[in-house]
Coordinates of C-alpha atoms in Angstrom, one line a residue:
Chain T
M174 CA -127.3 19.1 -21.2
S175 CA -127.4 19.1 -25.1
T176 CA -129.6 21.2 -27.0
P177 CA -129.8 21.5 -30.8
L178 CA -128.1 24.9 -31.0
L179 CA -125.4 23.6 -28.9
D180 CA -124.9 20.9 -31.2
V181 CA -124.8 23.5 -33.9
W182 CA -122.0 25.3 -32.1
E183 CA -120.2 22.2 -31.2
A184 CA -120.3 21.0 -35.0
A185 CA -119.0 24.8 -36.0
A186 CA -115.8 24.5 -33.6
S187 CA -113.5 24.2 -36.3
S188 CA -114.6 27.7 -38.2
P189 CA -114.4 30.4 -35.5
Y190 CA -115.4 33.6 -37.3
H191 CA -112.3 35.9 -38.4
P192 CA -112.9 39.2 -40.3
S193 CA -110.7 39.7 -43.2
I194 CA -109.2 42.8 -42.0
A195 CA -107.8 42.1 -38.5
K196 CA -108.5 44.3 -35.7
D197 CA -105.0 45.7 -35.3
S198 CA -104.7 46.4 -39.3
Q199 CA -107.9 48.8 -39.5
F200 CA -106.5 52.0 -38.7
T201 CA -103.9 51.7 -41.2
L202 CA -106.0 50.6 -44.0
G203 CA -108.7 53.0 -43.1
A204 CA -106.1 56.0 -42.9
F205 CA -104.8 54.6 -46.5
L206 CA -108.0 54.1 -48.1
L207 CA -109.3 57.9 -46.8
L208 CA -106.0 59.4 -48.1
I209 CA -106.4 57.6 -51.2
A210 CA -109.9 59.1 -51.7
L211 CA -108.5 62.6 -50.8
L212 CA -106.1 62.5 -53.5
L213 CA -108.4 61.3 -55.9
A214 CA -110.9 64.0 -55.2
G215 CA -107.9 66.5 -55.1
V216 CA -107.0 65.8 -58.7
F217 CA -110.8 65.6 -59.9
S218 CA -111.3 69.2 -58.3
L219 CA -108.6 70.2 -60.8
N220 CA -109.7 68.7 -63.6
R221 CA -113.7 68.1 -63.3
S222 CA -115.0 66.3 -66.8
I223 CA -117.8 63.9 -67.7
L224 CA -114.5 61.2 -68.2
S225 CA -112.7 62.0 -64.9
L226 CA -116.5 61.2 -62.9
P227 CA -115.8 57.4 -63.7
V228 CA -112.2 57.4 -63.7
L229 CA -111.4 59.3 -60.4
G230 CA -115.0 59.8 -58.7
V231 CA -115.7 55.7 -58.5
P232 CA -112.5 54.5 -57.1
A233 CA -112.1 57.5 -54.9
S234 CA -115.9 56.8 -53.6
L235 CA -114.9 53.1 -53.1
A236 CA -111.8 54.1 -51.1
F237 CA -113.9 56.6 -49.1
G238 CA -116.7 54.2 -48.4
F239 CA -114.6 51.5 -47.3
G240 CA -112.1 53.8 -45.5
A241 CA -114.9 55.2 -43.5
V242 CA -115.9 52.0 -42.5
Y243 CA -112.6 50.5 -41.2
M244 CA -111.7 53.7 -39.6
I245 CA -115.0 54.1 -37.4
C246 CA -114.1 50.5 -36.4
A247 CA -110.4 51.6 -35.6
V248 CA -111.6 54.7 -33.3
G249 CA -113.7 52.3 -31.3
V250 CA -117.3 52.6 -32.7
Y251 CA -117.6 48.8 -33.9
V252 CA -120.2 49.1 -36.5
Chain H
M58 CA -153.4 81.0 -10.9
R59 CA -150.9 79.8 -13.1
S60 CA -149.3 77.5 -10.3
L61 CA -152.3 75.5 -10.7
P62 CA -151.3 73.5 -13.4
L63 CA -147.9 73.5 -12.7
F64 CA -149.0 72.0 -9.2
S65 CA -151.3 69.3 -10.9
S66 CA -148.5 68.6 -13.6
C67 CA -145.9 68.1 -10.5
L68 CA -148.5 65.7 -9.2
A69 CA -149.0 63.8 -12.3
A70 CA -145.3 63.2 -12.6
L71 CA -144.7 62.1 -8.9
S72 CA -147.7 59.7 -9.2
S73 CA -145.9 58.2 -12.3
F74 CA -142.7 57.4 -10.4
A75 CA -145.0 55.7 -7.6
C76 CA -146.9 53.8 -10.3
A77 CA -143.4 52.9 -11.7
E78 CA -141.8 52.0 -8.6
L79 CA -145.1 49.9 -7.6
N80 CA -144.8 48.2 -11.1
L81 CA -141.3 46.3 -10.3
S82 CA -142.9 43.9 -7.8
Q83 CA -145.5 42.8 -10.5
P84 CA -144.8 39.3 -12.1
L85 CA -144.2 39.5 -16.0
L86 CA -144.5 36.1 -16.3
S87 CA -148.0 35.3 -18.8
K88 CA -149.6 32.5 -16.6
Q89 CA -152.8 30.3 -17.3
V90 CA -155.8 31.3 -15.0
L91 CA -158.1 29.0 -13.4
P92 CA -161.2 29.4 -11.6
S93 CA -161.0 29.8 -7.8
T94 CA -162.8 26.6 -7.3
F95 CA -160.0 24.6 -8.9
K96 CA -158.1 22.1 -6.3
P97 CA -155.3 20.5 -7.4
P98 CA -156.0 16.8 -8.0
Q99 CA -155.0 14.5 -4.9
V100 CA -153.1 12.1 -7.1
F101 CA -149.6 12.3 -5.5
K102 CA -148.2 12.4 -2.1
N103 CA -144.6 13.2 -0.8
V104 CA -143.2 10.2 0.9
N105 CA -140.1 11.7 1.9
L106 CA -139.4 15.5 1.7
V107 CA -136.2 17.5 3.0
R108 CA -136.1 21.0 2.1
N109 CA -132.4 23.1 2.7
T110 CA -132.6 26.5 2.7
N111 CA -129.3 28.2 2.6
L112 CA -129.0 31.6 4.0
D113 CA -125.2 32.3 3.2
K114 CA -126.2 34.9 0.4
A115 CA -127.9 37.6 1.0
Y116 CA -131.0 35.8 -0.3
P117 CA -132.5 32.5 0.7
R118 CA -131.8 29.5 -1.3
E119 CA -134.4 26.8 -1.5
T120 CA -133.5 23.2 -2.5
I121 CA -136.5 20.8 -2.0
N122 CA -135.7 17.1 -2.4
V123 CA -138.7 15.2 -2.5
I124 CA -139.8 11.7 -3.4
I125 CA -143.3 11.4 -4.9
E126 CA -145.3 8.8 -5.5
N127 CA -148.6 8.3 -7.7
I128 CA -151.4 7.4 -5.6
D129 CA -154.1 7.4 -8.5
S130 CA -155.0 4.3 -10.5
K131 CA -153.9 6.1 -13.8
P132 CA -150.3 7.5 -14.8
Q133 CA -150.1 11.4 -13.6
S134 CA -147.5 14.0 -15.2
E135 CA -148.7 17.1 -13.2
Y136 CA -147.3 17.9 -10.0
Y137 CA -148.2 21.4 -8.3
L138 CA -146.2 23.3 -6.0
P139 CA -148.4 26.2 -4.1
F140 CA -147.0 29.5 -3.4
E141 CA -148.8 32.7 -1.9
S142 CA -149.5 35.3 -4.3
S143 CA -147.3 37.9 -2.6
L144 CA -144.3 35.1 -2.8
I145 CA -144.5 33.7 -6.2
S146 CA -143.6 37.2 -7.7
R147 CA -140.7 37.0 -6.0
V148 CA -139.4 33.5 -6.5
G149 CA -136.8 33.2 -9.4
G150 CA -134.9 30.7 -11.3
L151 CA -137.3 27.8 -10.0
E152 CA -135.9 24.5 -11.6
V153 CA -136.9 21.2 -11.3
K154 CA -134.6 18.1 -12.1
D155 CA -134.9 14.4 -11.8
K156 CA -132.6 14.0 -8.7
K157 CA -131.4 10.6 -9.9
D158 CA -131.1 11.7 -13.3
A159 CA -130.1 15.3 -13.4
E160 CA -128.3 14.8 -16.6
K161 CA -131.7 14.7 -18.6
G162 CA -132.1 18.6 -17.8
S163 CA -134.9 20.9 -16.1
F164 CA -138.6 19.7 -16.5
K165 CA -141.0 22.2 -18.1
V166 CA -142.6 24.4 -15.4
E167 CA -145.2 27.1 -15.7
V168 CA -147.4 29.4 -13.4
V169 CA -150.7 28.8 -12.9
G170 CA -152.9 31.3 -11.1
L171 CA -156.4 31.3 -9.7
D172 CA -158.8 34.2 -10.2
E173 CA -158.1 37.5 -8.3
Q174 CA -159.5 36.6 -5.0
S175 CA -157.4 33.6 -4.2
S176 CA -154.2 34.1 -2.4
T177 CA -152.4 30.9 -3.8
E178 CA -151.0 30.4 -7.1
F179 CA -149.1 27.3 -8.5
Y180 CA -145.9 26.3 -10.1
L181 CA -147.2 23.5 -12.3
I182 CA -144.3 21.0 -13.1
H183 CA -144.6 18.7 -16.1
L184 CA -142.9 15.4 -15.6
P185 CA -141.3 14.4 -18.6
T186 CA -142.8 10.9 -18.6
P187 CA -145.8 10.2 -16.7
L188 CA -145.5 8.3 -13.4
A189 CA -147.1 4.8 -13.3
P190 CA -149.6 4.4 -10.5
K191 CA -147.8 3.2 -7.1
Q192 CA -144.4 4.4 -8.4
Q193 CA -141.8 6.8 -7.1
Q194 CA -139.8 9.8 -8.4
T195 CA -137.2 11.8 -6.6
L196 CA -137.7 15.8 -7.8
S197 CA -134.9 18.0 -7.0
I198 CA -136.6 21.7 -6.9
T199 CA -134.4 24.8 -6.4
Y200 CA -135.3 28.2 -6.4
S201 CA -134.5 31.6 -4.8
V202 CA -136.6 34.5 -3.2
L203 CA -135.6 37.6 -3.7
S204 CA -136.4 40.8 -1.1
A205 CA -137.1 38.0 1.2
L206 CA -134.8 38.9 4.4
A207 CA -135.8 42.2 6.5
P208 CA -133.2 44.0 8.5
V209 CA -134.0 43.5 12.3
P210 CA -133.3 46.1 13.6
A211 CA -134.2 48.3 10.6
K212 CA -131.8 51.1 11.6
I213 CA -128.4 50.0 13.0
A214 CA -125.1 52.4 13.6
Q215 CA -122.4 52.8 10.6
S216 CA -120.2 50.3 12.1
G217 CA -122.7 48.1 13.9
K218 CA -123.5 44.4 13.1
Q219 CA -126.4 43.9 11.0
Y220 CA -129.2 41.2 11.6
L221 CA -131.6 39.8 9.0
Q222 CA -135.1 38.2 9.6
Y223 CA -136.4 35.4 7.8
T224 CA -139.7 34.2 8.0
F225 CA -141.1 30.6 6.6
S226 CA -143.2 27.7 7.4
A227 CA -141.6 25.1 8.8
Y228 CA -144.1 22.7 6.9
T229 CA -143.0 22.7 3.5
P230 CA -146.3 24.4 1.9
S231 CA -147.5 21.3 -0.6
V232 CA -150.9 20.5 -2.1
Y233 CA -150.5 16.9 -1.2
V234 CA -149.9 14.9 1.8
T235 CA -146.5 14.5 3.2
E236 CA -145.7 11.4 4.9
K237 CA -142.1 12.7 6.3
Q238 CA -140.4 15.9 6.2
K239 CA -137.5 18.4 8.1
T240 CA -136.1 21.5 6.8
K241 CA -132.7 22.5 7.3
L242 CA -131.2 25.8 7.6
K243 CA -127.7 27.1 6.5
F244 CA -126.7 30.3 8.3
P245 CA -123.4 32.0 6.9
S246 CA -122.5 32.0 11.0
G247 CA -123.2 30.8 14.5
D248 CA -124.6 34.0 15.6
V249 CA -128.2 33.4 15.4
P250 CA -129.9 35.5 18.6
D251 CA -133.3 34.7 18.0
Y252 CA -135.5 31.9 16.3
T253 CA -138.7 30.3 16.9
T254 CA -139.2 27.1 19.3
L255 CA -141.7 24.9 17.8
P256 CA -143.5 22.8 20.6
A257 CA -141.9 19.1 20.9
D258 CA -145.0 17.4 20.6
L259 CA -145.2 18.7 16.9
N260 CA -141.6 16.7 16.3
A261 CA -142.1 13.3 15.1
E262 CA -139.2 12.1 17.7
S263 CA -140.7 14.7 20.3
K264 CA -137.0 16.5 20.5
A265 CA -136.7 19.9 20.9
D266 CA -137.6 21.8 17.8
P267 CA -135.0 22.9 16.2
Q268 CA -132.1 21.3 16.4
K269 CA -128.9 23.0 16.4
Q270 CA -125.6 21.7 14.9
G271 CA -123.3 24.7 14.5
S272 CA -124.6 27.2 12.0
T273 CA -127.1 24.3 10.6
F274 CA -130.4 24.3 12.3
T275 CA -133.1 21.7 11.6
Y276 CA -136.9 21.8 12.1
G277 CA -138.5 18.8 12.2
P278 CA -138.9 15.7 10.9
Y279 CA -142.6 16.1 11.0
N280 CA -145.1 13.2 10.0
D281 CA -148.2 12.8 8.3
V282 CA -148.4 16.8 7.7
P283 CA -151.9 17.3 6.0
A284 CA -152.0 19.1 2.2
G285 CA -151.9 23.2 2.8
A286 CA -150.6 22.8 6.4
E287 CA -148.4 25.8 7.4
Q288 CA -146.5 26.5 10.4
F289 CA -144.6 29.7 10.3
A290 CA -141.2 30.2 12.1
S291 CA -138.8 33.2 12.0
V292 CA -135.2 33.4 12.6
R293 CA -132.8 36.3 13.2
Y294 CA -129.1 35.9 12.3
E295 CA -125.8 38.2 12.1
F296 CA -125.3 39.2 8.2
T297 CA -122.7 42.4 8.2
K298 CA -122.7 42.1 4.6
P299 CA -124.3 44.3 2.2
V300 CA -127.5 43.2 0.7
I301 CA -127.3 44.1 -3.1
H302 CA -130.5 44.2 -5.2
A303 CA -130.2 45.0 -8.6
T304 CA -134.1 46.6 -9.3
R305 CA -132.8 46.6 -13.0
L306 CA -130.0 45.6 -15.2
E307 CA -129.7 46.3 -18.9
R308 CA -127.2 44.5 -20.8
D309 CA -126.2 45.1 -24.6
L310 CA -124.1 42.5 -26.6
E311 CA -123.1 44.1 -30.2
V312 CA -121.8 41.9 -32.6
S313 CA -119.8 43.9 -35.4
H314 CA -118.5 41.7 -38.4
W315 CA -116.8 44.5 -39.9
G316 CA -114.9 45.3 -36.8
G317 CA -114.5 41.6 -35.8
N318 CA -115.6 42.7 -32.1
L319 CA -118.2 42.1 -29.5
A320 CA -118.9 44.8 -27.7
S321 CA -120.8 44.5 -24.1
E322 CA -122.2 47.0 -21.7
E323 CA -124.1 46.7 -18.8
R324 CA -126.4 49.5 -17.0
Y325 CA -127.1 48.5 -13.4
W326 CA -129.6 50.0 -10.8
L327 CA -128.2 49.0 -7.6
T328 CA -130.0 49.5 -4.0
N329 CA -128.7 48.0 -0.7
Q330 CA -131.7 46.5 0.9
G331 CA -129.9 46.3 4.4
A332 CA -130.4 48.2 7.6
E333 CA -130.5 52.1 7.2
L334 CA -128.1 54.2 9.3
I335 CA -129.4 55.2 12.6
N336 CA -127.5 58.4 12.4
Q337 CA -125.9 60.9 9.5
F338 CA -123.1 59.2 7.6
S339 CA -119.8 59.8 9.3
R340 CA -116.9 60.5 6.8
V341 CA -114.3 60.4 9.4
E342 CA -115.8 57.5 11.2
W343 CA -115.9 55.7 8.0
Q344 CA -112.0 56.6 6.8
K345 CA -110.7 55.7 10.2
S346 CA -112.2 52.3 10.1
Q347 CA -110.9 51.6 6.4
Y348 CA -107.3 50.6 7.5
M349 CA -108.7 47.6 9.6
N350 CA -111.2 46.7 6.9
P351 CA -113.9 45.5 9.1
A352 CA -117.1 43.8 8.0
S353 CA -119.6 46.1 6.8
S354 CA -123.3 46.1 5.7
A355 CA -122.4 49.2 2.9
L356 CA -121.1 48.2 -0.4
K357 CA -117.7 49.1 -1.1
N358 CA -116.5 47.6 -4.2
L359 CA -117.8 45.0 -6.6
N360 CA -115.7 42.7 -8.6
L361 CA -116.3 41.5 -12.3
P362 CA -114.5 38.5 -13.5
L363 CA -114.1 39.0 -17.5
H364 CA -113.3 36.7 -19.9
P365 CA -109.7 36.4 -21.0
G366 CA -109.0 38.8 -23.8
T367 CA -111.2 41.4 -22.9
V368 CA -110.1 45.0 -23.4
D369 CA -111.0 48.7 -23.5
P370 CA -113.1 48.5 -20.2
Y371 CA -115.0 51.6 -18.9
F372 CA -116.8 52.6 -15.7
T373 CA -119.2 55.9 -15.5
D374 CA -122.1 56.9 -13.7
D375 CA -124.7 59.6 -13.9
I376 CA -121.8 62.2 -13.3
G377 CA -119.2 60.9 -15.5
N378 CA -116.1 59.0 -15.7
V379 CA -115.2 56.8 -12.3
S380 CA -111.6 56.7 -11.9
T381 CA -111.7 54.5 -8.8
S382 CA -111.5 51.3 -10.4
H383 CA -108.6 48.9 -11.7
F384 CA -108.1 46.4 -14.2
R385 CA -106.4 43.0 -13.9
P386 CA -105.7 41.3 -17.0
G387 CA -105.0 37.6 -16.0
R388 CA -104.8 34.4 -17.6
K389 CA -108.0 32.5 -16.5
E390 CA -110.1 35.9 -16.1
N391 CA -109.7 39.7 -16.4
L392 CA -110.8 41.0 -13.3
L393 CA -112.5 44.5 -13.1
E394 CA -112.6 45.9 -9.4
L395 CA -115.1 48.7 -9.3
K396 CA -115.4 50.9 -6.5
P397 CA -118.6 53.3 -6.2
R398 CA -118.3 56.9 -5.7
Y399 CA -119.6 56.5 -2.0
P400 CA -120.0 53.7 0.3
V401 CA -123.7 52.5 -0.2
F402 CA -125.4 51.8 2.8
G403 CA -128.8 50.1 3.2
G404 CA -131.5 52.0 1.6
W405 CA -129.0 53.8 -0.5
K406 CA -129.0 53.5 -4.3
Y407 CA -126.0 53.7 -6.8
S408 CA -126.5 53.0 -10.7
F409 CA -123.3 53.0 -13.2
R410 CA -122.6 51.2 -16.3
V411 CA -119.5 49.3 -17.4
G412 CA -118.3 47.9 -20.7
W413 CA -115.9 46.4 -22.4
N414 CA -114.8 45.1 -25.7
A415 CA -113.7 41.3 -27.0
D416 CA -112.5 39.3 -30.0
L417 CA -115.4 38.0 -32.0
S418 CA -113.5 34.6 -32.9
T419 CA -114.0 33.4 -29.3
Y420 CA -117.8 34.0 -29.6
L421 CA -118.8 33.9 -33.0
R422 CA -118.6 30.7 -35.5
K423 CA -119.7 30.4 -39.1
L424 CA -121.3 27.1 -40.4
A425 CA -119.8 25.1 -43.0
K426 CA -122.7 25.8 -45.6
G427 CA -124.6 28.7 -46.4
D428 CA -124.3 32.3 -44.6
T429 CA -125.6 31.0 -41.0
Y430 CA -123.5 32.2 -38.0
V431 CA -123.9 30.8 -34.4
L432 CA -123.0 33.0 -31.3
K433 CA -122.3 31.7 -27.9
V434 CA -122.3 34.3 -25.0
P435 CA -122.7 34.1 -21.4
F436 CA -126.2 35.4 -20.4
L437 CA -125.1 37.2 -17.3
E438 CA -121.9 38.6 -16.8
G439 CA -122.3 40.6 -13.4
P440 CA -120.2 40.8 -10.2
R441 CA -119.3 37.9 -8.3
M442 CA -119.4 38.9 -4.7
P443 CA -119.4 36.2 -1.7
E444 CA -123.1 37.9 -0.6
G445 CA -124.5 37.6 -4.1
I446 CA -126.7 39.5 -6.1
Q447 CA -130.2 39.6 -7.0
Y448 CA -131.7 40.8 -10.2
A449 CA -135.3 41.8 -10.0
K450 CA -135.5 42.4 -13.9
V451 CA -132.7 41.8 -16.4
H452 CA -133.5 42.9 -20.1
L453 CA -130.8 41.4 -22.6
R454 CA -130.1 42.8 -25.8
V455 CA -128.1 41.0 -28.5
I456 CA -127.3 43.5 -31.5
L457 CA -127.0 41.6 -34.6
P458 CA -125.2 42.8 -37.8
E459 CA -127.5 45.0 -40.2
G460 CA -129.5 42.7 -42.3
A461 CA -129.2 39.6 -40.2
T462 CA -132.3 37.4 -40.8
N463 CA -133.6 34.2 -39.3
V464 CA -132.5 34.7 -35.4
R465 CA -132.9 31.8 -33.2
Y466 CA -132.1 31.4 -29.6
S467 CA -131.4 28.8 -26.9
T468 CA -130.6 29.3 -23.3
N469 CA -131.7 26.9 -20.1
V470 CA -132.3 30.9 -17.8
P471 CA -136.2 31.1 -17.5
L472 CA -137.4 33.6 -19.3
V473 CA -140.7 36.0 -19.3
D474 CA -140.5 37.3 -22.8
S475 CA -138.5 37.6 -26.0
T476 CA -138.8 39.9 -29.2
T477 CA -136.8 40.9 -32.4
S478 CA -136.7 44.2 -32.9
I479 CA -134.7 47.1 -35.2
H480 CA -131.7 49.2 -33.3
K481 CA -130.8 52.2 -35.3
T482 CA -127.1 53.6 -34.6
F483 CA -124.2 54.7 -36.4
M484 CA -124.0 54.1 -40.2
D485 CA -127.4 52.0 -40.3
T486 CA -129.7 52.3 -43.2
I487 CA -132.5 49.9 -42.0
G488 CA -131.4 49.2 -38.6
R489 CA -129.6 46.3 -36.9
T490 CA -131.6 43.2 -35.8
A491 CA -131.9 43.4 -31.9
L492 CA -132.9 40.0 -30.0
E493 CA -134.4 41.3 -27.0
L494 CA -134.7 38.9 -23.9
H495 CA -136.7 39.8 -20.6
A496 CA -136.0 37.6 -17.5
I497 CA -137.1 38.6 -13.9
N498 CA -135.8 37.4 -10.3
L499 CA -132.6 36.1 -11.3
V500 CA -129.6 35.6 -9.0
D501 CA -125.7 35.7 -9.3
E502 CA -125.8 31.9 -9.7
F503 CA -127.1 32.3 -13.2
R504 CA -123.5 33.7 -14.4
E505 CA -122.3 30.5 -16.1
R506 CA -125.7 30.3 -17.9
D507 CA -124.7 30.5 -21.9
L508 CA -127.5 31.8 -24.7
I509 CA -126.6 30.3 -28.4
V510 CA -128.1 32.7 -31.2
T511 CA -127.9 31.4 -34.8
Y512 CA -128.8 33.9 -37.5
D513 CA -128.2 34.0 -41.3
Y514 CA -126.2 37.0 -42.5
P515 CA -125.8 37.2 -46.6
W516 CA -122.5 38.4 -47.5
T517 CA -124.4 41.0 -49.7
A518 CA -126.1 42.2 -46.4
G519 CA -122.3 43.1 -45.2
Y520 CA -121.3 45.2 -48.1
R521 CA -124.3 47.6 -47.3
K522 CA -122.5 49.9 -45.0
P523 CA -119.7 50.7 -47.4
I524 CA -121.9 50.6 -50.6
V525 CA -124.0 53.2 -49.1
I526 CA -121.2 55.5 -48.1
T527 CA -119.9 55.1 -51.6
L528 CA -123.2 55.9 -53.6
G529 CA -123.1 59.0 -51.1
M530 CA -119.6 59.9 -52.1
F531 CA -120.3 59.4 -55.6
A532 CA -123.2 61.3 -55.6
V533 CA -121.0 64.3 -54.1
F534 CA -119.0 63.9 -56.9
A535 CA -121.5 64.1 -59.8
V536 CA -123.3 67.1 -58.2
T537 CA -119.9 69.0 -58.0
W538 CA -119.6 68.0 -61.8
V539 CA -123.1 69.2 -62.7
L540 CA -122.8 72.3 -60.7
G541 CA -119.0 73.0 -61.9
S542 CA -120.6 72.5 -65.6
I543 CA -123.3 75.3 -65.2
D544 CA -122.4 78.3 -67.1
T545 CA -123.0 81.3 -64.7
S546 CA -121.1 84.0 -66.9
I547 CA -123.3 87.0 -68.1
G548 CA -123.4 88.0 -71.3
K549 CA -124.1 85.6 -74.4
P550 CA -122.9 82.1 -74.3
K551 CA -119.9 81.3 -76.3
K552 CA -120.0 79.6 -79.4
V553 CA -117.7 76.9 -79.8

């Protein structure tokens, strides 16, 4: 029996969804990004200035943001 | 006197439990209510009707094949199927197809009730094309009846045989004249100690009624049965298997784009509607008999066939992890074998939850243009048991990613309600979009039915989670810098 949404499903047969980072690499990438965040935060704590806020704070925040998402997925809480 | 309010609050709590228990059998179906004077118009007649009742499983499955003829002078498309009010709330999965053209799919059916005093309600079947005068059409009507089998005797010994009784009308209830009809009953075995014998003069061929052929009994044929006629009959047959009834099933499917994962969790509230134990449960007797693995009215294990690629299964109940389970990955299916903590005898209950993960790529596809995704998942995955399982209420929740909009769905499982809500959980800011579907009176035969959901999920919504965490972390850096820049030294400020 054919329904409109079943036709939509069949039409998209060639494009199954794959995440940009595979399940197996999530832990490695998450740990790597969190480590970078930790290192940059460490350097920032040694030299707190208005210049180091964007130079170190922004990449550290970005690394922590993406690293936290991948790490929480890697430990089984799929957000 | 302090005990009085305590007593009254206890009473109130108990009464709420009683109400909750009673509500389980209330039909949730929204229905059209007609005045009690309503009589279905006599525009059809049943030329030939054959009803097959299959009692192989722990619930009766009815298949009515009927040739209907329009006896009116105008084309007609509304066929009424009557049920008693107490029965209609337990009828599930009613589907009507054209017997000769099943590929066309199911016809539209709806419940029509009369006002409160009436004991009869109807399923109204809409024929897709009105039937012209004097034309005939063959309908195939299938449905299951839940909680319809009563154990007789109601109490048996621990290793005793169980017998179930089924009461029905030998004349298939109809609001139209039926020219010729018969009812066939298929039992799980030939052990049928009691059954109603109907007088031979009712039978069109004046034969003994019912006719027996192994494990199949036939009531009829009967000629020219008037509309609304009933002739009650009962059968009692051996069924030494558990009568598994899930009073409620909650099933959650959680889609994670970041994790590329589809997480499933099912929460069951099972009860065995079979015969109760006449004596105390004897663990020694149970353990001794297990070596022989005899047929038993107790529920000992449940087999859940999961799709290949399923990983990380878990099985917990109110106490915690249940270690008596096996997970057997295979090429065709991954079998999850569950063993409850105790054998579930008649009248006993067991509630538990199972869950597993799977790769999202099997279930989710992205459309070529736009940010639209299409998800195809099984509506029901539960255990596959030879005795079958009946589900009184099913609550399915498809939890989509945060920011998913324009949710549409399609399924051929009969539903009673559907809503879209917000589900808030880990790392959420605005909450995830959840599609909630409610169904009642389903049976395990609906396992293979699919649910297809489409939704829009712009890439900007996908980045909400890491960006929110990034901004939070940046705020920590900024606050650290601001607080670190405050001069808290005592004395005059230094001049630079």
